């Protein structure tokens, strides 16, 4: 597999994992009583945000790598 394909798949999976963790935190938080602290839900949401942001960073790296490869190909064709 090419490196850019691995970046795309890895970034998309990481974003989905982060969204799933954040959703799990929201789901766990809805079952608690108002004013009751659910520490596990907060940690899941925080970790989900971090993993999702990391996945977005990987996708940005994929976009940059794809643009650089396209620009190099254009320069070779000329």
Coordinates of C-alpha atoms in Angstrom, one line a residue:
X1 CA 0.0 0.0 0.0
X2 CA 1.1 3.5 -0.6
X3 CA 1.9 5.8 2.3
X4 CA -0.9 8.2 1.3
X5 CA -3.5 5.5 1.3
X6 CA -2.4 4.4 4.8
X7 CA -2.6 8.0 6.0
X8 CA -6.1 8.3 4.6
X9 CA -7.4 5.0 6.1
X10 CA -5.6 5.6 9.4
X11 CA -6.9 9.1 9.7
X12 CA -10.5 8.2 8.9
X13 CA -10.4 5.2 11.4
X14 CA -8.9 7.4 14.1
X15 CA -11.6 10.1 13.6
X16 CA -14.3 7.5 13.8
X17 CA -12.8 6.0 16.9
X18 CA -12.7 9.4 18.5
X19 CA -16.3 10.1 17.5
X20 CA -17.3 6.7 19.0
X21 CA -15.6 7.4 22.3
X22 CA -17.1 10.8 22.5
X23 CA -20.5 9.3 21.7
X24 CA -20.0 6.7 24.4
X25 CA -19.2 9.4 26.9
X26 CA -22.4 11.2 25.9
X27 CA -24.4 8.0 26.2
X28 CA -22.9 7.2 29.7
X29 CA -23.6 10.8 30.8
X30 CA -27.3 10.7 29.8
X31 CA -28.0 7.9 32.3
X32 CA -26.7 9.8 35.3
X33 CA -28.8 12.0 37.6
X34 CA -28.7 15.7 37.2
X35 CA -25.8 17.2 39.3
X36 CA -24.3 13.7 39.7
X37 CA -20.7 13.5 38.5
X38 CA -20.0 10.7 36.1
X39 CA -16.2 10.6 35.9
X40 CA -16.0 7.8 33.4
X41 CA -18.2 9.6 30.9
X42 CA -16.1 12.7 31.2
X43 CA -12.9 10.8 30.7
X44 CA -14.4 9.0 27.7
X45 CA -15.5 12.3 26.1
X46 CA -12.1 13.9 26.8
X47 CA -10.2 11.0 25.3
X48 CA -12.6 10.9 22.4
X49 CA -11.9 14.6 21.7
X50 CA -8.1 14.0 21.8
X51 CA -8.3 10.9 19.5
X52 CA -10.6 12.7 17.1
X53 CA -8.2 15.7 16.9
X54 CA -5.3 13.4 16.3
X55 CA -7.2 11.8 13.5
X56 CA -8.0 15.2 12.0
X57 CA -4.3 16.0 12.1
X58 CA -3.5 12.8 10.3
X59 CA -6.1 13.7 7.6
X60 CA -4.5 17.1 7.2
X61 CA -1.1 15.4 6.7
X62 CA -2.7 13.2 4.1
X63 CA -4.1 16.3 2.2
X64 CA -0.7 18.0 2.3
X65 CA 1.0 14.8 1.1
X66 CA -1.5 14.4 -1.8
X67 CA -1.1 18.1 -2.8
X68 CA 2.7 17.8 -2.8
X69 CA 2.6 14.6 -4.9
X70 CA 0.2 16.3 -7.4
X71 CA 2.4 19.3 -7.6
X72 CA 5.5 17.2 -8.2
X73 CA 3.6 15.2 -10.9
X74 CA 2.7 18.5 -12.7
X75 CA 6.3 19.7 -12.6
X76 CA 7.5 16.4 -14.1
X77 CA 4.9 16.5 -16.9
X78 CA 5.9 20.0 -18.0

